[in-house]
Amino acid sequence: MKSSHIPRATIQRLAVYVQVLENLIQNNENVISSEGLARACGVNPSQIRKDLAYFGEFGVRGVGYYVQDLLTAIKQSLGIDRTWNVALVGVGNLGRALLRHQIFRKRGFILVGAFDCDPFKIGEEVAGLEVVCSRRLKERAKDLDIEIGMITTPPERAQRAANYLVEAGIKGIVNFAPSRIKVPEGVAVEYVDFIHHLFSVAFNISLNQSKGLA
Amino acid sequence: MKSSHIPRATIQRLAVYVQVLENLIQNNENVISSEGLARACGVNPSQIRKDLAYFGEFGVRGVGYYVQDLLTAIKQSLGIDRTWNVALVGVGNLGRALLRHQIFRKRGFILVGAFDCDPFKIGEEVAGLEVVCSRRLKERAKDLDIEIGMITTPPERAQRAANYLVEAGIKGIVNFAPSRIKVPEGVAVEYVDFIHHLFSVAFNISLNQSKGLA
DNA sequence: AATGTTTTGTTCAAAATATCACATAATTCC
DNA sequence: GGAATTATGTGATATTTTGAACAAAACATT
C-alpha cells in the first residue's frame, strides 16, 4: 500500500508490535502469524495486516512473518533504525530516574544533555552528565546534535522549557509535566502522564463494579 | 445523555480537561466556555460538549461552565472524587522515583505498599515505606485495603507481578514494564511506556522532514 | 416584559477506523 | 507435478468517532 496518511492509532500499535517481537526474539521464535501476534498484542489479526500494509509487504503467504525481518521493517518504518540524541530538561526526582534508566539507551534514545534552571543543581553530575543551565540549551544542542527534548519540570515551568527547546531547533518533545504546551507547527509533541492512566484504571474499576451490581 | 458505552478516547480527554481545569483554578478563572476549554486542550468544542454529555449536563447555556463545578463533576464521573490505595511492585530505579513522587498523593492515589522479590531490597525503607516480599502481597492487600497495583519490574517479571496482584484481589493494574500481561476479565489494565512516545516523536520528526523535502 | 445575545445540549451527516471475507500466493504432502 | 493447506494482502462492509449545524435555554439590556 505505502499510503499517505497513517492513523495515530496505527503508530501506537506498531510500538506494541515492536515490544512483543523483541520478546519473541528473546524466546528464539523465528516465525509468527498475524493471528499469533494479534493474540499476544490483544488486537485483531486483520488489524495487524492492515497496519503493516501502510508500509509495505513484510509477510510470506502460507507462512507468516519472519520475526527478525518484521522487526527490522517496522523499526525502519518508524524511523527507529538509528539512534536519536535526547536532551532532558528538569532534573527533579523524575528527571533523575529517567537519566539513570538504561531503557532509553537500549532503545536507541541517548540522553546526551541534562538541563535545569536551578543554580543549586547546575554543575551537579547525574548518570554521568553534568547538569547545565537551561539558558545554554541552544548552544549545547548544536554541539551535541540533539533532536529530541524531554520535559520533566514542574507543570508551571513546562512552557518555558518547551520554549528553550524550540529555540534550540529541537523538532520533537516528550512532555512528562502535567500541563499542555504550545509549540510552533512542525514540532511534534507527545504527552506522558501517569496520572491519566491511573484515572483510566480508577474509572474502569468503578465501571466494572457498577456493572457487577446491575 | 447518561449513556451506556463511553469511548476510551473520551476518558483520556476527560483526564486532559481535569488537568486544564485545575490550572484555571490556580489562575482564579471561574467560568469557561467549551470554546475556551477546547483551545486550551487542543480539541474541538463540540467534542467537549459531547464528552460531557455522556455523564450529564454540567454547563449553563449562554454562560459556559463554572470551572469548579465542572471539575467536581468530571472527577465524580471518573470515580476520582475519592482516594485510592495503591501497591507498587518492583522497587528498582523507576519504582523508587515513583514512590518518592508527590504527584500521586496529590491526585488521590496513595502509595501504601512497596513490594519486591529481591531479598536484598526487602526490609529497606523507601519514601517512608518498608519494602515487603511480593509473596506477601495478598495478605497485605487486605490489611491495607489496596485496590490498584502499579508494576515497575523488569519486563520478564511483569507477568509474575501481575499474578500476585490478581491473586490479591486487585481490580486494576498500571503496568510500567515494557511487556504485555494477561489478566482475568474484570481486571482493568493500563500500559505506560515512555518508549512508545519516543517512537511516536521519532516517527513524526522523520515524517515532517520527508514532507519538507517533498 | 420583550428582545437580543450567548453558549449549551443534541441531532445528523461525514470522516476515520476496524472487521470481515475472500482472492492470491507460498508451502507441504502425496 | 498437482492438490490441499495455510496465511497473507486487500477490497467491501460495518462500526465508531468526529465535526457542523441548529434548536433550546439562560442571561443581559432596554
CSV table of C-alpha atoms (C1' of nucleotides) in Angstrom, one decimal:
chain,number,residue,atom,x,y,z
A,1,MET,CA,0.0,0.0,0.0
A,2,LYS,CA,2.7,2.6,1.0
A,3,SER,CA,-0.1,5.1,1.8
A,4,SER,CA,-0.1,8.7,2.6
A,5,HIS,CA,-1.8,9.3,5.9
A,6,ILE,CA,-1.1,6.8,8.7
A,7,PRO,CA,-3.5,6.8,11.7
A,8,ARG,CA,-2.1,7.7,15.0
A,9,ALA,CA,-3.5,4.5,16.4
A,10,THR,CA,-1.5,2.5,14.0
A,11,ILE,CA,1.7,4.1,15.1
A,12,GLN,CA,0.9,3.3,18.7
A,13,ARG,CA,0.2,-0.3,17.8
A,14,LEU,CA,3.4,-0.6,15.9
A,15,ALA,CA,5.2,0.3,19.0
A,16,VAL,CA,3.4,-2.6,20.8
A,17,TYR,CA,4.3,-5.0,18.0
A,18,VAL,CA,8.0,-4.0,18.4
A,19,GLN,CA,7.7,-4.8,22.1
A,20,VAL,CA,6.2,-8.2,21.5
A,21,LEU,CA,8.5,-9.1,18.6
A,22,GLU,CA,11.5,-8.3,20.8
A,23,ASN,CA,10.2,-10.7,23.4
A,24,LEU,CA,9.7,-13.4,20.7
A,25,ILE,CA,13.3,-13.0,19.6
A,26,GLN,CA,14.4,-13.5,23.2
A,27,ASN,CA,12.5,-16.8,23.1
A,28,ASN,CA,14.1,-17.8,19.9
A,29,GLU,CA,10.8,-17.8,18.0
A,30,ASN,CA,11.6,-17.2,14.3
A,31,VAL,CA,8.2,-17.1,12.6
A,32,ILE,CA,4.8,-15.7,13.7
A,33,SER,CA,1.4,-15.4,12.1
A,34,SER,CA,-0.7,-12.3,12.2
A,35,GLU,CA,-3.1,-14.4,14.4
A,36,GLY,CA,-0.3,-15.3,16.9
A,37,LEU,CA,0.9,-11.7,17.1
A,38,ALA,CA,-2.6,-10.5,17.4
A,39,ARG,CA,-3.2,-12.7,20.4
A,40,ALA,CA,0.0,-11.5,22.1
A,41,CYS,CA,-0.9,-7.9,21.5
A,42,GLY,CA,-4.6,-8.1,22.2
A,43,VAL,CA,-5.8,-6.9,18.9
A,44,ASN,CA,-7.5,-8.2,15.7
A,45,PRO,CA,-5.3,-10.1,13.2
A,46,SER,CA,-6.6,-8.1,10.2
A,47,GLN,CA,-5.7,-5.0,12.1
A,48,ILE,CA,-2.1,-6.1,12.2
A,49,ARG,CA,-2.0,-6.9,8.5
A,50,LYS,CA,-3.7,-3.6,7.7
A,51,ASP,CA,-1.2,-1.7,9.9
A,52,LEU,CA,1.7,-3.3,8.2
A,53,ALA,CA,0.3,-2.7,4.8
A,54,TYR,CA,0.7,1.0,5.2
A,55,PHE,CA,4.4,0.5,5.0
A,56,GLY,CA,4.9,-2.5,2.7
A,57,GLU,CA,4.6,-6.2,2.4
A,58,PHE,CA,6.6,-8.0,5.0
A,59,GLY,CA,4.9,-11.3,5.3
A,60,VAL,CA,5.0,-14.6,3.4
A,61,ARG,CA,1.7,-16.1,2.4
A,62,GLY,CA,1.1,-19.5,3.8
A,63,VAL,CA,3.9,-19.0,6.3
A,64,GLY,CA,3.5,-15.8,8.4
A,65,TYR,CA,6.2,-13.2,9.3
A,66,TYR,CA,9.8,-13.8,9.9
A,67,VAL,CA,10.2,-12.2,13.3
A,68,GLN,CA,13.6,-10.6,12.8
A,69,ASP,CA,12.7,-9.3,9.4
A,70,LEU,CA,9.4,-7.9,10.5
A,71,LEU,CA,11.0,-6.2,13.5
A,72,THR,CA,13.6,-4.6,11.2
A,73,ALA,CA,11.0,-3.5,8.8
A,74,ILE,CA,8.8,-1.9,11.5
A,75,LYS,CA,11.8,-0.1,13.0
A,76,GLN,CA,12.7,1.2,9.7
A,77,SER,CA,9.1,2.4,9.1
A,78,LEU,CA,9.0,4.2,12.4
A,79,GLY,CA,12.4,5.8,11.9
A,80,ILE,CA,14.0,4.0,14.9
A,81,ASP,CA,16.5,2.0,12.9
A,82,ARG,CA,19.1,4.6,14.1
A,83,THR,CA,19.9,6.4,17.4
A,84,TRP,CA,18.5,9.8,18.5
A,85,ASN,CA,20.2,12.2,20.8
A,86,VAL,CA,17.9,13.5,23.5
A,87,ALA,CA,18.1,16.4,26.0
A,88,LEU,CA,16.3,16.3,29.3
A,89,VAL,CA,15.1,19.5,30.9
A,90,GLY,CA,14.2,19.4,34.6
A,91,VAL,CA,16.5,17.4,36.9
A,92,GLY,CA,14.0,16.7,39.7
A,93,ASN,CA,13.0,13.3,41.1
A,94,LEU,CA,11.6,12.0,37.9
A,95,GLY,CA,14.3,13.6,35.7
A,96,ARG,CA,17.0,11.8,37.7
A,97,ALA,CA,15.2,8.5,37.5
A,98,LEU,CA,14.9,8.8,33.7
A,99,LEU,CA,18.5,9.9,33.3
A,100,ARG,CA,19.6,6.8,35.2
A,101,HIS,CA,17.2,4.5,33.4
A,102,GLN,CA,19.0,2.2,31.0
A,103,ILE,CA,16.0,1.6,28.8
A,104,PHE,CA,16.4,4.8,26.7
A,105,ARG,CA,19.9,3.9,25.6
A,106,LYS,CA,18.8,0.3,25.0
A,107,ARG,CA,16.2,1.5,22.6
A,108,GLY,CA,18.4,4.0,20.8
A,109,PHE,CA,17.5,7.2,22.6
A,110,ILE,CA,20.7,8.5,24.0
A,111,LEU,CA,20.4,11.1,26.8
A,112,VAL,CA,23.3,13.4,25.9
A,113,GLY,CA,22.3,16.5,27.9
A,114,ALA,CA,20.7,17.4,31.3
A,115,PHE,CA,19.4,20.9,31.8
A,116,ASP,CA,17.9,22.8,34.7
A,117,CYS,CA,17.5,26.4,35.8
A,118,ASP,CA,18.1,25.9,39.5
A,119,PRO,CA,21.6,27.2,40.3
A,120,PHE,CA,21.9,24.6,43.0
A,121,LYS,CA,21.6,21.8,40.5
A,122,ILE,CA,23.8,23.3,37.8
A,123,GLY,CA,27.2,21.6,37.8
A,124,GLU,CA,25.9,18.6,39.7
A,125,GLU,CA,26.6,15.3,38.0
A,126,VAL,CA,23.7,12.8,37.3
A,127,ALA,CA,24.2,9.5,35.5
A,128,GLY,CA,27.5,10.7,34.0
A,129,LEU,CA,26.0,14.0,32.8
A,130,GLU,CA,26.8,17.5,34.1
A,131,VAL,CA,23.6,19.5,34.7
A,132,VAL,CA,23.8,22.6,32.6
A,133,CYS,CA,21.7,25.9,32.8
A,134,SER,CA,18.6,25.7,30.6
A,135,ARG,CA,19.6,29.0,29.1
A,136,ARG,CA,22.5,27.3,27.4
A,137,LEU,CA,20.3,24.8,25.6
A,138,LYS,CA,20.6,26.4,22.2
A,139,GLU,CA,24.4,26.5,22.3
A,140,ARG,CA,24.7,22.9,23.5
A,141,ALA,CA,22.0,21.4,21.3
A,142,LYS,CA,24.2,22.2,18.2
A,143,ASP,CA,27.4,20.8,19.7
A,144,LEU,CA,25.6,17.7,20.9
A,145,ASP,CA,23.4,17.2,17.9
A,146,ILE,CA,20.2,17.0,19.9
A,147,GLU,CA,17.0,16.3,18.1
A,148,ILE,CA,14.5,15.4,20.8
A,149,GLY,CA,13.7,17.0,24.1
A,150,MET,CA,12.1,15.5,27.2
A,151,ILE,CA,10.5,17.9,29.7
A,152,THR,CA,10.4,16.8,33.3
A,153,THR,CA,9.9,20.1,35.0
A,154,PRO,CA,7.1,21.1,37.3
A,155,PRO,CA,4.0,21.9,35.3
A,156,GLU,CA,4.3,25.7,35.6
A,157,ARG,CA,7.8,25.6,34.1
A,158,ALA,CA,7.0,23.3,31.2
A,159,GLN,CA,6.2,26.0,28.7
A,160,ARG,CA,9.4,27.8,29.4
A,161,ALA,CA,11.3,24.5,28.9
A,162,ALA,CA,9.5,24.0,25.7
A,163,ASN,CA,10.4,27.5,24.5
A,164,TYR,CA,14.1,26.8,25.2
A,165,LEU,CA,13.9,23.5,23.3
A,166,VAL,CA,12.1,25.1,20.3
A,167,GLU,CA,14.6,27.9,20.2
A,168,ALA,CA,17.4,25.4,20.2
A,169,GLY,CA,15.8,23.9,17.0
A,170,ILE,CA,14.5,20.7,18.5
A,171,LYS,CA,11.9,19.1,16.3
A,172,GLY,CA,10.2,16.7,18.8
A,173,ILE,CA,9.3,16.9,22.5
A,174,VAL,CA,8.1,14.4,25.0
A,175,ASN,CA,6.4,16.3,27.9
A,176,PHE,CA,6.2,14.5,31.2
A,177,ALA,CA,4.9,17.6,33.0
A,178,PRO,CA,1.2,17.6,33.7
A,179,SER,CA,0.4,20.6,31.6
A,180,ARG,CA,-0.2,21.4,27.9
A,181,ILE,CA,2.4,23.3,26.0
A,182,LYS,CA,2.2,25.4,22.8
A,183,VAL,CA,4.8,24.9,20.1
A,184,PRO,CA,5.1,26.1,16.5
A,185,GLU,CA,3.8,23.9,13.7
A,186,GLY,CA,6.3,21.3,12.6
A,187,VAL,CA,7.3,20.4,16.2
A,188,ALA,CA,6.0,17.0,17.3
A,189,VAL,CA,4.7,16.8,20.9
A,190,GLU,CA,3.8,13.7,22.9
A,191,TYR,CA,2.4,13.8,26.4
A,192,VAL,CA,3.3,11.2,29.1
A,193,ASP,CA,1.1,11.4,32.1
A,194,PHE,CA,0.9,8.5,34.6
A,195,ILE,CA,-2.0,10.1,36.3
A,196,HIS,CA,-4.1,9.8,33.2
A,197,HIS,CA,-3.6,6.1,33.3
A,198,LEU,CA,-4.5,5.9,36.9
A,199,PHE,CA,-7.6,7.9,36.2
A,200,SER,CA,-8.5,5.4,33.5
A,201,VAL,CA,-8.0,2.4,35.8
A,202,ALA,CA,-10.0,4.1,38.5
A,203,PHE,CA,-12.8,4.7,36.1
A,204,ASN,CA,-12.8,1.2,34.8
A,205,ILE,CA,-12.8,-0.3,38.3
A,206,SER,CA,-15.8,1.9,39.2
A,207,LEU,CA,-17.5,0.9,36.0
A,208,ASN,CA,-16.9,-2.8,36.5
A,209,GLN,CA,-18.2,-2.6,40.0
A,210,SER,CA,-21.4,-0.8,39.0
A,211,LYS,CA,-21.8,-3.4,36.2
A,212,GLY,CA,-21.5,-6.1,38.8
A,213,LEU,CA,-24.3,-4.6,40.8
A,214,ALA,CA,-26.6,-4.2,37.8
B,1,MET,CA,-27.5,11.7,28.0
B,2,LYS,CA,-26.1,9.4,30.7
B,3,SER,CA,-25.3,6.8,28.1
B,4,SER,CA,-24.1,3.3,28.3
B,5,HIS,CA,-20.8,2.8,26.5
B,6,ILE,CA,-18.2,5.6,26.8
B,7,PRO,CA,-15.4,5.7,24.3
B,8,ARG,CA,-11.9,5.2,25.6
B,9,ALA,CA,-10.8,8.4,23.9
B,10,THR,CA,-13.4,10.3,25.8
B,11,ILE,CA,-11.9,9.1,29.1
B,12,GLN,CA,-8.5,10.2,28.0
B,13,ARG,CA,-9.7,13.6,27.1
B,14,LEU,CA,-11.6,14.0,30.4
B,15,ALA,CA,-8.2,13.5,32.1
B,16,VAL,CA,-6.9,16.3,30.0
B,17,TYR,CA,-9.8,18.5,30.9
B,18,VAL,CA,-9.1,17.9,34.6
B,19,GLN,CA,-5.5,19.0,34.1
B,20,VAL,CA,-6.5,22.2,32.3
B,21,LEU,CA,-9.3,23.0,34.7
B,22,GLU,CA,-7.0,22.7,37.7
B,23,ASN,CA,-4.7,25.2,36.1
B,24,LEU,CA,-7.6,27.5,35.5
B,25,ILE,CA,-8.5,27.3,39.2
B,26,GLN,CA,-4.9,28.3,40.0
B,27,ASN,CA,-5.4,31.4,37.9
B,28,ASN,CA,-8.7,32.2,39.6
B,29,GLU,CA,-10.7,31.8,36.4
B,30,ASN,CA,-14.3,31.0,37.4
B,31,VAL,CA,-16.1,30.4,34.2
B,32,ILE,CA,-15.0,28.9,30.8
B,33,SER,CA,-16.8,28.2,27.6
B,34,SER,CA,-16.5,25.0,25.7
B,35,GLU,CA,-14.6,27.0,23.1
B,36,GLY,CA,-12.1,28.3,25.6
B,37,LEU,CA,-11.5,24.9,27.1
B,38,ALA,CA,-11.2,23.4,23.7
B,39,ARG,CA,-8.5,25.9,22.7
B,40,ALA,CA,-6.6,25.1,25.9
B,41,CYS,CA,-6.9,21.4,25.3
B,42,GLY,CA,-6.3,21.4,21.6
B,43,VAL,CA,-9.6,19.8,20.7
B,44,ASN,CA,-12.9,20.7,19.1
B,45,PRO,CA,-15.6,22.5,21.2
B,46,SER,CA,-18.4,20.1,20.1
B,47,GLN,CA,-16.1,17.3,21.2
B,48,ILE,CA,-16.0,18.6,24.7
B,49,ARG,CA,-19.7,19.2,24.9
B,50,LYS,CA,-20.3,15.7,23.6
B,51,ASP,CA,-17.8,14.1,26.0
B,52,LEU,CA,-19.5,15.8,28.9
B,53,ALA,CA,-22.9,14.8,27.7
B,54,TYR,CA,-22.1,11.2,28.4
B,55,PHE,CA,-22.2,11.9,32.1
B,56,GLY,CA,-24.8,14.7,32.5
B,57,GLU,CA,-25.5,18.4,31.9
B,58,PHE,CA,-22.9,20.5,33.7
B,59,GLY,CA,-23.0,23.8,31.8
B,60,VAL,CA,-25.2,26.8,31.8
B,61,ARG,CA,-26.4,27.9,28.4
B,62,GLY,CA,-25.4,31.4,27.4
B,63,VAL,CA,-22.8,31.3,30.2
B,64,GLY,CA,-20.4,28.3,29.9
B,65,TYR,CA,-19.1,26.1,32.6
B,66,TYR,CA,-18.4,27.0,36.2
B,67,VAL,CA,-14.8,25.8,36.5
B,68,GLN,CA,-15.0,24.4,40.0
B,69,ASP,CA,-18.4,22.7,39.4
B,70,LEU,CA,-17.3,21.2,36.2
B,71,LEU,CA,-14.1,19.9,37.7
B,72,THR,CA,-16.0,18.3,40.6
B,73,ALA,CA,-18.5,16.8,38.1
B,74,ILE,CA,-15.8,15.3,35.9
B,75,LYS,CA,-13.9,13.9,38.9
B,76,GLN,CA,-17.1,12.3,40.1
B,77,SER,CA,-17.8,10.8,36.7
B,78,LEU,CA,-14.3,9.3,36.5
B,79,GLY,CA,-14.5,8.0,40.1
B,80,ILE,CA,-11.7,10.1,41.3
B,81,ASP,CA,-13.7,12.1,43.8
B,82,ARG,CA,-12.1,9.9,46.5
B,83,THR,CA,-8.7,8.4,47.3
B,84,TRP,CA,-7.4,5.0,46.0
B,85,ASN,CA,-4.8,2.9,47.8
B,86,VAL,CA,-2.1,1.7,45.5
B,87,ALA,CA,0.6,-1.0,45.7
B,88,LEU,CA,3.8,-0.7,43.8
B,89,VAL,CA,5.6,-3.9,42.7
B,90,GLY,CA,9.2,-3.6,41.7
B,91,VAL,CA,11.5,-1.3,43.7
B,92,GLY,CA,14.1,-0.5,41.0
B,93,ASN,CA,15.2,2.9,39.7
B,94,LEU,CA,11.8,3.8,38.3
B,95,GLY,CA,9.9,2.3,41.2
B,96,ARG,CA,11.9,4.4,43.7
B,97,ALA,CA,11.3,7.5,41.7
B,98,LEU,CA,7.5,6.9,41.6
B,99,LEU,CA,7.4,6.1,45.3
B,100,ARG,CA,9.1,9.4,46.0
B,101,HIS,CA,6.9,11.4,43.6
B,102,GLN,CA,4.4,13.6,45.3
B,103,ILE,CA,2.0,13.8,42.4
B,104,PHE,CA,0.3,10.5,43.2
B,105,ARG,CA,-0.8,11.5,46.6
B,106,LYS,CA,-1.7,15.0,45.3
B,107,ARG,CA,-4.1,13.4,42.9
B,108,GLY,CA,-5.6,11.0,45.4
B,109,PHE,CA,-3.6,7.9,44.6
B,110,ILE,CA,-1.9,6.9,47.9
B,111,LEU,CA,1.1,4.5,47.7
B,112,VAL,CA,0.5,2.4,50.7
B,113,GLY,CA,2.7,-0.6,49.9
B,114,ALA,CA,6.0,-1.3,48.2
B,115,PHE,CA,6.8,-4.9,47.1
B,116,ASP,CA,9.8,-6.7,45.6
B,117,CYS,CA,11.1,-10.2,45.4
B,118,ASP,CA,14.8,-9.3,45.8
B,119,PRO,CA,15.9,-10.4,49.3
B,120,PHE,CA,18.4,-7.5,49.3
B,121,LYS,CA,15.7,-5.0,48.9
B,122,ILE,CA,13.2,-6.5,51.3
B,123,GLY,CA,13.2,-4.6,54.6
B,124,GLU,CA,14.7,-1.5,53.0
B,125,GLU,CA,12.8,1.8,53.5
B,126,VAL,CA,11.8,3.9,50.5
B,127,ALA,CA,9.8,7.1,50.9
B,128,GLY,CA,8.6,6.0,54.3
B,129,LEU,CA,7.5,2.6,53.2
B,130,GLU,CA,9.2,-0.7,54.1
B,131,VAL,CA,9.8,-2.9,51.1
B,132,VAL,CA,7.9,-6.2,51.6
B,133,CYS,CA,8.3,-9.6,49.8
B,134,SER,CA,5.9,-9.8,46.8
B,135,ARG,CA,4.7,-13.2,48.0
B,136,ARG,CA,3.1,-11.4,50.9
B,137,LEU,CA,1.0,-9.2,48.6
B,138,LYS,CA,-2.2,-11.0,49.2
B,139,GLU,CA,-2.0,-10.8,53.0
B,140,ARG,CA,-1.0,-7.1,52.9
B,141,ALA,CA,-3.6,-6.1,50.3
B,142,LYS,CA,-6.4,-6.9,52.6
B,143,ASP,CA,-4.9,-5.1,55.6
B,144,LEU,CA,-4.0,-2.0,53.6
B,145,ASP,CA,-7.2,-2.0,51.5
B,146,ILE,CA,-5.3,-1.9,48.3
B,147,GLU,CA,-7.3,-1.6,45.1
B,148,ILE,CA,-4.8,-0.7,42.4
B,149,GLY,CA,-1.4,-2.1,41.5
B,150,MET,CA,1.5,-0.5,39.7
B,151,ILE,CA,4.1,-2.8,38.1
B,152,THR,CA,7.6,-1.4,37.8
B,153,THR,CA,9.5,-4.6,37.5
B,154,PRO,CA,11.8,-5.6,34.6
B,155,PRO,CA,9.7,-6.9,31.6
B,156,GLU,CA,10.3,-10.6,32.3
B,157,ARG,CA,8.9,-10.3,35.8
B,158,ALA,CA,5.8,-8.3,34.9
B,159,GLN,CA,3.6,-11.3,34.5
B,160,ARG,CA,4.5,-12.7,37.8
B,161,ALA,CA,3.9,-9.4,39.5
B,162,ALA,CA,0.5,-9.3,37.8
B,163,ASN,CA,-0.3,-12.7,39.0
B,164,TYR,CA,0.4,-11.7,42.6
B,165,LEU,CA,-1.7,-8.6,42.2
B,166,VAL,CA,-4.6,-10.5,40.7
B,167,GLU,CA,-4.4,-13.2,43.4
B,168,ALA,CA,-4.5,-10.4,46.0
B,169,GLY,CA,-7.9,-9.3,44.6
B,170,ILE,CA,-6.7,-6.1,42.9
B,171,LYS,CA,-9.1,-4.9,40.3
B,172,GLY,CA,-6.9,-2.5,38.3
B,173,ILE,CA,-3.2,-2.5,37.2
B,174,VAL,CA,-1.0,0.1,35.7
B,175,ASN,CA,1.9,-1.6,34.0
B,176,PHE,CA,5.1,0.4,33.5
B,177,ALA,CA,7.1,-2.6,32.4
B,178,PRO,CA,7.6,-2.9,28.6
B,179,SER,CA,5.7,-6.2,28.2
B,180,ARG,CA,2.1,-7.2,27.8
B,181,ILE,CA,0.4,-9.0,30.7
B,182,LYS,CA,-2.5,-11.4,30.8
B,183,VAL,CA,-5.2,-10.9,33.5
B,184,PRO,CA,-8.7,-12.3,34.0
B,185,GLU,CA,-11.7,-10.5,32.7
B,186,GLY,CA,-12.8,-7.8,35.1
B,187,VAL,CA,-9.3,-6.6,35.9
B,188,ALA,CA,-8.5,-3.2,34.2
B,189,VAL,CA,-5.1,-2.8,32.8
B,190,GLU,CA,-3.3,0.3,31.5
B,191,TYR,CA,0.1,0.4,30.0
B,192,VAL,CA,2.6,3.2,30.5
B,193,ASP,CA,5.5,3.1,28.2
B,194,PHE,CA,7.7,6.1,27.6
B,195,ILE,CA,9.5,4.5,24.8
B,196,HIS,CA,6.2,4.3,22.8
B,197,HIS,CA,6.0,8.1,23.0
B,198,LEU,CA,9.6,8.5,21.9
B,199,PHE,CA,8.9,6.2,19.0
B,200,SER,CA,6.0,8.3,18.1
B,201,VAL,CA,8.0,11.5,18.2
B,202,ALA,CA,10.8,10.0,16.2
B,203,PHE,CA,8.3,8.9,13.6
B,204,ASN,CA,6.7,12.3,13.4
B,205,ILE,CA,10.1,14.0,13.1
B,206,SER,CA,11.1,11.7,10.2
B,207,LEU,CA,7.7,12.3,8.6
B,208,ASN,CA,7.9,16.1,8.9
B,209,GLN,CA,11.3,16.0,7.4
B,210,SER,CA,10.4,13.9,4.5
B,211,LYS,CA,7.4,16.2,4.0
B,212,GLY,CA,9.7,19.2,4.0
B,213,LEU,CA,11.8,17.6,1.2
B,214,ALA,CA,8.8,16.7,-0.9
C,1,DA,C1',-41.8,42.1,29.9
C,2,DA,C1',-39.8,41.6,25.5
C,3,DT,C1',-36.0,41.3,22.5
C,4,DG,C1',-31.3,40.2,21.5
C,5,DT,C1',-27.1,37.7,22.6
C,6,DT,C1',-24.6,34.0,24.0
C,7,DT,C1',-23.5,29.2,24.6
C,8,DT,C1',-25.1,24.9,25.7
C,9,DG,C1',-27.0,20.1,24.5
C,10,DT,C1',-28.2,17.2,20.7
C,11,DT,C1',-29.2,15.7,16.1
C,12,DC,C1',-27.4,14.3,11.9
C,13,DA,C1',-24.0,13.9,8.3
C,14,DA,C1',-19.3,12.8,7.2
C,15,DA,C1',-14.9,11.1,8.2
C,16,DA,C1',-12.0,7.8,10.1
C,17,DT,C1',-11.2,3.3,11.8
C,18,DA,C1',-11.8,-1.5,12.5
C,19,DT,C1',-13.5,-6.0,10.9
C,20,DC,C1',-15.0,-9.4,7.7
C,21,DA,C1',-14.3,-12.2,3.9
C,22,DC,C1',-12.1,-13.8,0.0
C,23,DA,C1',-8.9,-14.0,-3.8
C,24,DT,C1',-3.9,-14.7,-4.1
C,25,DA,C1',0.4,-16.7,-3.3
C,26,DA,C1',3.6,-19.6,-1.0
C,27,DT,C1',4.5,-24.2,1.1
C,28,DT,C1',3.7,-29.1,2.0
C,29,DC,C1',2.4,-33.6,1.0
C,30,DC,C1',1.2,-37.1,-1.7
D,1,DG,C1',3.9,-32.1,-10.7
D,2,DG,C1',-0.7,-31.3,-8.8
D,3,DA,C1',-3.9,-30.9,-5.0
D,4,DA,C1',-4.5,-29.5,-0.4
D,5,DT,C1',-3.4,-26.4,3.1
D,6,DT,C1',-2.2,-22.2,5.2
D,7,DA,C1',-1.9,-17.4,6.0
D,8,DT,C1',-1.1,-13.1,3.7
D,9,DG,C1',-2.9,-8.6,1.4
D,10,DT,C1',-6.8,-6.1,0.3
D,11,DG,C1',-11.5,-4.6,-1.3
D,12,DA,C1',-16.0,-4.3,0.7
D,13,DT,C1',-18.7,-3.6,4.8
D,14,DA,C1',-19.7,-2.3,9.4
D,15,DT,C1',-18.8,0.4,13.3
D,16,DT,C1',-17.0,4.1,15.8
D,17,DT,C1',-15.8,8.7,16.3
D,18,DT,C1',-15.7,13.3,15.0
D,19,DG,C1',-17.4,17.8,13.5
D,20,DA,C1',-21.1,21.0,11.8
D,21,DA,C1',-25.4,22.9,12.5
D,22,DC,C1',-29.2,24.3,15.0
D,23,DA,C1',-33.0,24.4,18.5
D,24,DA,C1',-33.4,25.3,23.4
D,25,DA,C1',-32.3,27.7,27.4
D,26,DA,C1',-30.1,31.1,30.3
D,27,DC,C1',-28.8,35.8,31.0
D,28,DA,C1',-28.4,40.9,29.7
D,29,DT,C1',-30.4,45.1,28.2
D,30,DT,C1',-33.7,48.2,27.4
